Short mmCIF file of N, CA and C in Angstrom, two decimals:
data_model
loop_
_atom_site.label_atom_id
_atom_site.label_comp_id
_atom_site.label_asym_id
_atom_site.label_seq_id
_atom_site.Cartn_x
_atom_site.Cartn_y
_atom_site.Cartn_z
N MET X 158 24.11 -208.11 -74.79
CA MET X 158 24.08 -207.36 -73.56
C MET X 158 25.51 -207.21 -73.04
N ILE X 159 25.83 -205.98 -72.59
CA ILE X 159 27.08 -205.75 -71.88
C ILE X 159 26.73 -205.63 -70.40
N LEU X 160 27.39 -206.42 -69.58
CA LEU X 160 27.19 -206.37 -68.14
C LEU X 160 28.51 -205.99 -67.49
N VAL X 161 28.56 -204.80 -66.89
CA VAL X 161 29.77 -204.32 -66.23
C VAL X 161 29.72 -204.74 -64.77
N LEU X 162 30.70 -205.52 -64.36
CA LEU X 162 30.78 -205.98 -62.97
C LEU X 162 31.88 -205.21 -62.26
N CYS X 163 31.73 -203.90 -62.24
CA CYS X 163 32.70 -202.99 -61.63
C CYS X 163 31.97 -201.69 -61.37
N ASN X 164 32.10 -201.14 -60.15
CA ASN X 164 31.44 -199.86 -59.88
C ASN X 164 32.40 -198.80 -59.35
N ASP X 165 33.72 -199.02 -59.52
CA ASP X 165 34.66 -198.01 -59.06
C ASP X 165 35.54 -197.46 -60.17
N ASP X 166 35.16 -197.69 -61.43
CA ASP X 166 35.91 -197.14 -62.56
C ASP X 166 34.92 -196.54 -63.56
N PRO X 167 34.68 -195.23 -63.48
CA PRO X 167 33.72 -194.60 -64.39
C PRO X 167 34.11 -194.71 -65.86
N ASN X 168 35.40 -194.87 -66.16
CA ASN X 168 35.83 -195.01 -67.55
C ASN X 168 35.37 -196.34 -68.15
N LEU X 169 35.37 -197.39 -67.36
CA LEU X 169 34.91 -198.70 -67.84
C LEU X 169 33.41 -198.64 -68.14
N TRP X 170 32.65 -198.05 -67.24
CA TRP X 170 31.21 -197.90 -67.44
C TRP X 170 30.91 -197.02 -68.64
N ALA X 171 31.64 -195.91 -68.79
CA ALA X 171 31.43 -195.00 -69.93
C ALA X 171 31.76 -195.70 -71.25
N SER X 172 32.81 -196.51 -71.26
CA SER X 172 33.16 -197.25 -72.47
C SER X 172 32.05 -198.23 -72.85
N ALA X 173 31.51 -198.94 -71.86
CA ALA X 173 30.42 -199.89 -72.12
C ALA X 173 29.19 -199.16 -72.65
N GLN X 174 28.85 -198.03 -72.05
CA GLN X 174 27.70 -197.26 -72.53
C GLN X 174 27.93 -196.77 -73.96
N GLY X 175 29.16 -196.39 -74.27
CA GLY X 175 29.48 -195.93 -75.62
C GLY X 175 29.42 -197.04 -76.66
N GLN X 176 29.63 -198.28 -76.24
CA GLN X 176 29.58 -199.40 -77.17
C GLN X 176 28.19 -200.05 -77.27
N ALA X 177 27.29 -199.66 -76.38
CA ALA X 177 25.93 -200.22 -76.44
C ALA X 177 25.30 -199.90 -77.78
N GLY X 178 24.60 -200.86 -78.34
CA GLY X 178 23.97 -200.65 -79.63
C GLY X 178 23.74 -201.98 -80.33
N PRO X 179 23.58 -201.95 -81.65
CA PRO X 179 23.22 -203.17 -82.39
C PRO X 179 24.18 -204.35 -82.21
N LEU X 180 25.49 -204.09 -82.16
CA LEU X 180 26.44 -205.20 -82.05
C LEU X 180 26.48 -205.80 -80.65
N PHE X 181 26.52 -204.96 -79.62
CA PHE X 181 26.71 -205.44 -78.26
C PHE X 181 25.45 -205.44 -77.41
N GLY X 182 24.41 -204.78 -77.83
CA GLY X 182 23.19 -204.71 -77.04
C GLY X 182 23.24 -203.63 -75.98
N GLN X 183 22.31 -203.69 -75.05
CA GLN X 183 22.19 -202.72 -73.97
C GLN X 183 23.30 -202.92 -72.94
N ALA X 184 23.75 -201.83 -72.29
CA ALA X 184 24.76 -201.92 -71.23
C ALA X 184 24.10 -201.77 -69.87
N TYR X 185 24.52 -202.59 -68.93
CA TYR X 185 24.04 -202.55 -67.54
C TYR X 185 25.25 -202.58 -66.60
N GLN X 186 25.13 -201.87 -65.49
CA GLN X 186 26.15 -201.96 -64.45
C GLN X 186 25.57 -202.80 -63.33
N PHE X 187 26.06 -204.00 -63.19
CA PHE X 187 25.50 -205.03 -62.31
C PHE X 187 24.06 -205.33 -62.75
N ILE X 188 23.41 -206.28 -62.13
CA ILE X 188 22.06 -206.69 -62.51
C ILE X 188 21.07 -205.98 -61.60
N GLY X 189 20.07 -205.36 -62.19
CA GLY X 189 19.04 -204.66 -61.43
C GLY X 189 17.66 -204.99 -61.93
N ASN X 190 16.65 -204.32 -61.36
CA ASN X 190 15.25 -204.54 -61.77
C ASN X 190 15.04 -204.34 -63.26
N GLY X 191 15.77 -203.39 -63.85
CA GLY X 191 15.59 -203.08 -65.26
C GLY X 191 16.39 -203.96 -66.21
N THR X 192 17.22 -204.85 -65.67
CA THR X 192 18.03 -205.72 -66.52
C THR X 192 17.12 -206.75 -67.18
N THR X 193 17.18 -206.81 -68.49
CA THR X 193 16.31 -207.70 -69.25
C THR X 193 16.85 -209.13 -69.27
N LEU X 194 15.99 -210.04 -69.59
CA LEU X 194 16.37 -211.42 -69.86
C LEU X 194 17.13 -211.42 -71.19
N LEU X 195 18.20 -212.15 -71.27
CA LEU X 195 18.93 -212.26 -72.54
C LEU X 195 18.04 -212.91 -73.59
N GLY X 196 18.23 -212.54 -74.84
CA GLY X 196 17.58 -213.24 -75.93
C GLY X 196 18.19 -214.62 -76.06
N VAL X 197 17.48 -215.57 -76.61
CA VAL X 197 17.96 -216.95 -76.71
C VAL X 197 19.30 -217.03 -77.42
N ASN X 198 19.53 -216.21 -78.43
CA ASN X 198 20.80 -216.22 -79.18
C ASN X 198 21.65 -214.99 -78.93
N GLU X 199 21.29 -214.16 -77.96
CA GLU X 199 22.01 -212.92 -77.68
C GLU X 199 23.32 -213.21 -76.94
N ASN X 200 24.40 -212.60 -77.39
CA ASN X 200 25.68 -212.75 -76.70
C ASN X 200 25.70 -211.91 -75.43
N LEU X 201 26.43 -212.39 -74.43
CA LEU X 201 26.63 -211.67 -73.19
C LEU X 201 28.10 -211.27 -73.11
N TYR X 202 28.35 -209.97 -72.91
CA TYR X 202 29.70 -209.44 -72.75
C TYR X 202 29.83 -208.96 -71.32
N ILE X 203 30.72 -209.57 -70.56
CA ILE X 203 30.96 -209.16 -69.18
C ILE X 203 32.25 -208.36 -69.17
N ALA X 204 32.17 -207.12 -68.67
CA ALA X 204 33.33 -206.25 -68.59
C ALA X 204 33.65 -205.96 -67.13
N ALA X 205 34.92 -206.02 -66.79
CA ALA X 205 35.38 -205.77 -65.41
C ALA X 205 36.89 -205.61 -65.44
N HIS X 206 37.46 -205.34 -64.29
CA HIS X 206 38.91 -205.42 -64.13
C HIS X 206 39.22 -206.86 -63.75
N GLY X 207 40.46 -207.28 -63.96
CA GLY X 207 40.76 -208.67 -63.67
C GLY X 207 42.19 -208.94 -63.28
N LEU X 208 42.33 -210.05 -62.62
CA LEU X 208 43.61 -210.70 -62.29
C LEU X 208 43.41 -212.16 -62.62
N PRO X 209 44.47 -212.93 -62.82
CA PRO X 209 44.24 -214.35 -63.07
C PRO X 209 43.37 -214.97 -61.97
N GLY X 210 42.23 -215.54 -62.34
CA GLY X 210 41.37 -216.22 -61.39
C GLY X 210 40.22 -215.41 -60.85
N GLU X 211 40.18 -214.09 -61.05
CA GLU X 211 39.06 -213.30 -60.53
C GLU X 211 38.86 -212.01 -61.34
N ILE X 212 37.64 -211.49 -61.26
CA ILE X 212 37.31 -210.22 -61.91
C ILE X 212 36.52 -209.36 -60.93
N GLY X 213 36.37 -208.06 -61.25
CA GLY X 213 35.58 -207.17 -60.40
C GLY X 213 36.06 -205.74 -60.47
N ASN X 214 36.14 -205.09 -59.30
CA ASN X 214 36.50 -203.68 -59.21
C ASN X 214 37.99 -203.44 -59.43
N MET X 215 38.31 -202.18 -59.70
CA MET X 215 39.68 -201.77 -59.97
C MET X 215 40.49 -201.67 -58.68
N ASN X 216 39.90 -201.14 -57.62
CA ASN X 216 40.63 -200.89 -56.38
C ASN X 216 40.32 -201.95 -55.33
N GLY X 217 41.33 -202.29 -54.55
CA GLY X 217 41.13 -203.29 -53.51
C GLY X 217 40.99 -204.68 -54.09
N ALA X 218 40.44 -205.56 -53.31
CA ALA X 218 40.23 -206.94 -53.77
C ALA X 218 39.18 -206.96 -54.87
N LEU X 219 39.47 -207.65 -55.94
CA LEU X 219 38.50 -207.75 -57.04
C LEU X 219 37.28 -208.52 -56.60
N GLY X 220 37.49 -209.69 -56.04
CA GLY X 220 36.45 -210.37 -55.32
C GLY X 220 35.51 -211.33 -56.00
N TYR X 221 35.47 -211.44 -57.33
CA TYR X 221 34.51 -212.33 -57.96
C TYR X 221 35.23 -213.49 -58.64
N SER X 222 35.03 -214.69 -58.11
CA SER X 222 35.55 -215.89 -58.76
C SER X 222 34.60 -216.27 -59.89
N ALA X 223 35.00 -217.24 -60.68
CA ALA X 223 34.12 -217.72 -61.76
C ALA X 223 32.83 -218.27 -61.19
N LEU X 224 32.90 -218.99 -60.08
CA LEU X 224 31.69 -219.52 -59.45
C LEU X 224 30.80 -218.38 -58.94
N ASP X 225 31.39 -217.35 -58.34
CA ASP X 225 30.61 -216.20 -57.89
C ASP X 225 29.84 -215.56 -59.05
N VAL X 226 30.51 -215.36 -60.17
CA VAL X 226 29.87 -214.72 -61.33
C VAL X 226 28.75 -215.62 -61.86
N TRP X 227 29.02 -216.91 -62.01
CA TRP X 227 27.99 -217.83 -62.48
C TRP X 227 26.76 -217.79 -61.56
N ASN X 228 26.99 -217.88 -60.25
CA ASN X 228 25.87 -217.85 -59.30
C ASN X 228 25.13 -216.52 -59.30
N TYR X 229 25.83 -215.43 -59.50
CA TYR X 229 25.20 -214.10 -59.58
C TYR X 229 24.31 -214.00 -60.83
N LEU X 230 24.81 -214.46 -61.96
CA LEU X 230 24.02 -214.41 -63.20
C LEU X 230 22.76 -215.24 -63.09
N ASN X 231 22.78 -216.28 -62.28
CA ASN X 231 21.64 -217.17 -62.11
C ASN X 231 20.81 -216.89 -60.87
N ASN X 232 21.19 -215.88 -60.10
CA ASN X 232 20.47 -215.46 -58.89
C ASN X 232 20.63 -216.43 -57.73
N THR X 233 21.60 -217.35 -57.78
CA THR X 233 21.91 -218.16 -56.61
C THR X 233 22.52 -217.25 -55.55
N ILE X 234 23.40 -216.34 -55.98
CA ILE X 234 23.80 -215.19 -55.17
C ILE X 234 22.83 -214.09 -55.62
N PRO X 235 21.98 -213.58 -54.74
CA PRO X 235 20.92 -212.66 -55.17
C PRO X 235 21.42 -211.50 -56.02
N ASN X 236 20.75 -211.31 -57.15
CA ASN X 236 21.02 -210.16 -58.00
C ASN X 236 19.79 -209.25 -57.96
N GLY X 237 19.91 -208.05 -58.47
CA GLY X 237 18.82 -207.08 -58.39
C GLY X 237 17.60 -207.43 -59.23
N ARG X 238 17.71 -208.39 -60.12
CA ARG X 238 16.59 -208.80 -60.97
C ARG X 238 15.72 -209.83 -60.26
N GLY X 239 16.33 -210.62 -59.36
CA GLY X 239 15.60 -211.65 -58.65
C GLY X 239 15.41 -212.93 -59.44
N ALA X 240 16.12 -213.06 -60.56
CA ALA X 240 16.01 -214.25 -61.40
C ALA X 240 17.23 -214.33 -62.31
N SER X 241 17.43 -215.49 -62.90
CA SER X 241 18.51 -215.68 -63.85
C SER X 241 18.33 -214.75 -65.04
N ILE X 242 19.44 -214.36 -65.66
CA ILE X 242 19.34 -213.55 -66.89
C ILE X 242 19.32 -214.45 -68.13
N PHE X 243 19.45 -215.76 -67.94
CA PHE X 243 19.47 -216.70 -69.07
C PHE X 243 18.08 -217.29 -69.32
N PRO X 244 17.61 -217.21 -70.56
CA PRO X 244 16.34 -217.88 -70.88
C PRO X 244 16.55 -219.38 -71.06
N HIS X 245 15.47 -220.11 -71.05
CA HIS X 245 15.51 -221.54 -71.33
C HIS X 245 16.10 -221.74 -72.72
N ASN X 246 16.98 -222.71 -72.90
CA ASN X 246 17.62 -223.03 -74.18
C ASN X 246 18.54 -221.92 -74.68
N TYR X 247 19.15 -221.17 -73.76
CA TYR X 247 20.08 -220.11 -74.16
C TYR X 247 21.20 -220.70 -75.00
N SER X 248 21.53 -220.06 -76.13
CA SER X 248 22.61 -220.55 -76.98
C SER X 248 23.48 -219.42 -77.53
N GLY X 249 23.43 -218.25 -76.88
CA GLY X 249 24.37 -217.18 -77.24
C GLY X 249 25.74 -217.52 -76.69
N ASN X 250 26.72 -216.69 -76.98
CA ASN X 250 28.07 -216.88 -76.45
C ASN X 250 28.32 -215.91 -75.32
N ILE X 251 29.28 -216.23 -74.47
CA ILE X 251 29.64 -215.37 -73.35
C ILE X 251 31.09 -214.94 -73.53
N TYR X 252 31.30 -213.62 -73.52
CA TYR X 252 32.61 -213.01 -73.70
C TYR X 252 32.98 -212.27 -72.41
N ILE X 253 34.11 -212.61 -71.83
CA ILE X 253 34.54 -211.98 -70.58
C ILE X 253 35.74 -211.09 -70.89
N TRP X 254 35.48 -209.76 -70.85
CA TRP X 254 36.49 -208.77 -71.22
C TRP X 254 37.02 -208.09 -69.95
N ALA X 255 38.13 -208.59 -69.51
CA ALA X 255 38.83 -208.07 -68.34
C ALA X 255 40.29 -208.46 -68.54
N CYS X 256 41.17 -207.96 -67.74
CA CYS X 256 42.56 -208.40 -67.83
C CYS X 256 42.69 -209.82 -67.28
N TYR X 257 43.33 -210.66 -68.03
CA TYR X 257 43.76 -212.00 -67.62
C TYR X 257 42.70 -213.09 -67.43
N PRO X 258 41.49 -213.02 -67.95
CA PRO X 258 40.55 -214.12 -67.69
C PRO X 258 40.93 -215.44 -68.35
N ALA X 259 41.77 -215.40 -69.38
CA ALA X 259 42.19 -216.64 -70.03
C ALA X 259 43.55 -217.12 -69.54
N ASN X 260 44.17 -216.36 -68.62
CA ASN X 260 45.45 -216.76 -68.07
C ASN X 260 45.26 -217.80 -66.97
N ILE X 261 46.10 -218.80 -66.97
CA ILE X 261 46.02 -219.88 -65.99
C ILE X 261 46.62 -219.42 -64.66
N THR X 262 45.95 -219.75 -63.56
CA THR X 262 46.45 -219.41 -62.23
C THR X 262 47.32 -220.54 -61.71
N ARG X 263 48.25 -220.21 -60.85
CA ARG X 263 49.12 -221.23 -60.25
C ARG X 263 48.33 -222.10 -59.27
N ARG X 264 47.35 -221.49 -58.60
CA ARG X 264 46.62 -222.19 -57.55
C ARG X 264 45.84 -223.39 -58.09
N ASP X 265 45.02 -223.18 -59.10
CA ASP X 265 44.18 -224.29 -59.56
C ASP X 265 44.51 -224.77 -60.98
N ARG X 266 45.50 -224.17 -61.59
CA ARG X 266 45.97 -224.54 -62.93
C ARG X 266 44.88 -224.43 -64.00
N LEU X 267 43.91 -223.60 -63.73
CA LEU X 267 42.85 -223.31 -64.70
C LEU X 267 42.68 -221.80 -64.77
N SER X 268 42.16 -221.32 -65.87
CA SER X 268 41.89 -219.89 -66.00
C SER X 268 40.48 -219.57 -65.49
N PHE X 269 40.17 -218.29 -65.38
CA PHE X 269 38.83 -217.85 -64.99
C PHE X 269 37.80 -218.41 -65.98
N ILE X 270 38.09 -218.29 -67.28
CA ILE X 270 37.11 -218.77 -68.27
C ILE X 270 37.00 -220.29 -68.27
N ASP X 271 38.09 -221.01 -67.96
CA ASP X 271 38.00 -222.48 -67.83
C ASP X 271 37.05 -222.84 -66.68
N ASN X 272 37.22 -222.16 -65.55
CA ASN X 272 36.35 -222.43 -64.40
C ASN X 272 34.91 -222.04 -64.69
N PHE X 273 34.70 -220.87 -65.31
CA PHE X 273 33.35 -220.44 -65.65
C PHE X 273 32.68 -221.45 -66.57
N HIS X 274 33.43 -221.95 -67.53
CA HIS X 274 32.91 -222.97 -68.45
C HIS X 274 32.50 -224.23 -67.69
N ALA X 275 33.34 -224.65 -66.74
CA ALA X 275 33.03 -225.86 -65.97
C ALA X 275 31.74 -225.70 -65.16
N PHE X 276 31.52 -224.53 -64.58
CA PHE X 276 30.31 -224.29 -63.78
C PHE X 276 29.07 -224.14 -64.65
N SER X 277 29.22 -223.52 -65.82
CA SER X 277 28.05 -223.23 -66.66
C SER X 277 27.69 -224.35 -67.62
N ARG X 278 28.62 -225.21 -67.95
CA ARG X 278 28.42 -226.22 -68.99
C ARG X 278 27.19 -227.10 -68.80
N PRO X 279 26.87 -227.56 -67.59
CA PRO X 279 25.67 -228.39 -67.45
C PRO X 279 24.38 -227.69 -67.88
N TRP X 280 24.33 -226.37 -67.82
CA TRP X 280 23.12 -225.62 -68.17
C TRP X 280 23.21 -224.95 -69.53
N LEU X 281 24.40 -224.59 -69.95
CA LEU X 281 24.58 -223.85 -71.21
C LEU X 281 25.39 -224.68 -72.19
N ARG X 282 24.81 -225.77 -72.64
CA ARG X 282 25.52 -226.72 -73.50
C ARG X 282 25.84 -226.18 -74.89
N ASN X 283 25.07 -225.20 -75.37
CA ASN X 283 25.27 -224.66 -76.71
C ASN X 283 25.96 -223.31 -76.69
N THR X 284 26.66 -223.01 -75.59
CA THR X 284 27.29 -221.71 -75.41
C THR X 284 28.80 -221.85 -75.42
N ASN X 285 29.47 -220.97 -76.17
CA ASN X 285 30.92 -220.90 -76.15
C ASN X 285 31.34 -219.78 -75.21
N ILE X 286 32.45 -219.98 -74.49
CA ILE X 286 32.96 -219.00 -73.54
C ILE X 286 34.29 -218.47 -74.08
N TYR X 287 34.45 -217.14 -74.05
CA TYR X 287 35.66 -216.49 -74.54
C TYR X 287 36.21 -215.54 -73.49
N GLY X 288 37.51 -215.32 -73.52
CA GLY X 288 38.16 -214.35 -72.65
C GLY X 288 39.42 -213.83 -73.32
N ALA X 289 40.15 -212.98 -72.61
CA ALA X 289 41.37 -212.37 -73.15
C ALA X 289 42.59 -212.86 -72.39
N LEU X 290 43.71 -212.92 -73.09
CA LEU X 290 44.99 -213.19 -72.46
C LEU X 290 45.67 -211.86 -72.15
N GLY X 291 46.18 -211.71 -70.95
CA GLY X 291 46.94 -210.51 -70.60
C GLY X 291 46.08 -209.29 -70.34
N ALA X 292 46.73 -208.13 -70.34
CA ALA X 292 46.05 -206.85 -70.09
C ALA X 292 45.29 -206.41 -71.33
N VAL X 293 44.16 -205.75 -71.12
CA VAL X 293 43.31 -205.32 -72.24
C VAL X 293 42.90 -203.85 -72.07
N PRO X 294 42.54 -203.17 -73.17
CA PRO X 294 42.02 -201.80 -73.07
C PRO X 294 40.53 -201.83 -72.69
N TYR X 295 39.93 -200.67 -72.54
CA TYR X 295 38.52 -200.59 -72.16
C TYR X 295 37.58 -201.08 -73.27
N THR X 296 37.93 -200.86 -74.52
CA THR X 296 37.04 -201.15 -75.64
C THR X 296 36.91 -202.65 -75.87
N ILE X 297 35.68 -203.14 -75.87
CA ILE X 297 35.40 -204.57 -76.11
C ILE X 297 35.50 -204.83 -77.62
N PRO X 298 36.28 -205.82 -78.02
CA PRO X 298 36.36 -206.14 -79.45
C PRO X 298 35.14 -206.94 -79.91
N ALA X 299 34.90 -206.90 -81.20
CA ALA X 299 33.78 -207.63 -81.80
C ALA X 299 34.04 -209.13 -81.74
N PRO X 300 32.98 -209.93 -81.77
CA PRO X 300 33.17 -211.39 -81.87
C PRO X 300 34.01 -211.70 -83.10
N GLY X 301 34.84 -212.70 -83.01
CA GLY X 301 35.70 -213.07 -84.13
C GLY X 301 37.03 -212.35 -84.14
N ASP X 302 37.19 -211.31 -83.33
CA ASP X 302 38.46 -210.59 -83.24
C ASP X 302 39.52 -211.53 -82.66
N SER X 303 40.76 -211.34 -83.08
CA SER X 303 41.85 -212.21 -82.61
C SER X 303 42.18 -212.02 -81.13
N SER X 304 41.61 -211.02 -80.48
CA SER X 304 41.84 -210.80 -79.05
C SER X 304 41.17 -211.86 -78.19
N TRP X 305 40.17 -212.53 -78.74
CA TRP X 305 39.40 -213.50 -77.95
C TRP X 305 40.07 -214.87 -77.96
N THR X 306 40.07 -215.52 -76.79
CA THR X 306 40.53 -216.89 -76.63
C THR X 306 39.33 -217.72 -76.21
N GLN X 307 39.05 -218.78 -76.95
CA GLN X 307 37.88 -219.63 -76.66
C GLN X 307 38.26 -220.80 -75.76
N VAL X 308 37.37 -221.12 -74.84
CA VAL X 308 37.53 -222.32 -74.01
C VAL X 308 37.22 -223.52 -74.89
N ALA X 309 38.02 -224.57 -74.76
CA ALA X 309 37.74 -225.81 -75.49
C ALA X 309 36.45 -226.41 -74.96
N ASN X 310 35.52 -226.74 -75.83
CA ASN X 310 34.22 -227.32 -75.43
C ASN X 310 34.36 -228.82 -75.27
N THR X 311 34.62 -229.21 -74.04
CA THR X 311 34.74 -230.65 -73.76
C THR X 311 33.68 -231.08 -72.80
#
């Protein structure tokens, strides 16, 4: 599944829709009534704009911390589905494709993906978290591509 957490850049949404298919799954812009539950082994690709420590829209404040995104995916912050998108025993991987999610921030000395991993780890023990270093293009690379940086599973 591709989940776009940005609603002010039509090019990002169009790119996600163009990549939807067998490799990446269905594309959604935010979570809504029609957003399906992830398959137990299905990878989740989150696409957005980013700065070190947050992701979201292109213009203005991006606004989503790693904790915000984790809570949104689980419906702690209400999403349009009304429930978590993760099934019991989820073991797919999560890929966060935005600018700078693997870059360390000065404030907390952790990256967005490090923080996301810390929040999700108690529930997603069999899931690896990946992100990108630096600025990235719209096109999401395939799993295993050298563009991905994995969080150490500790």
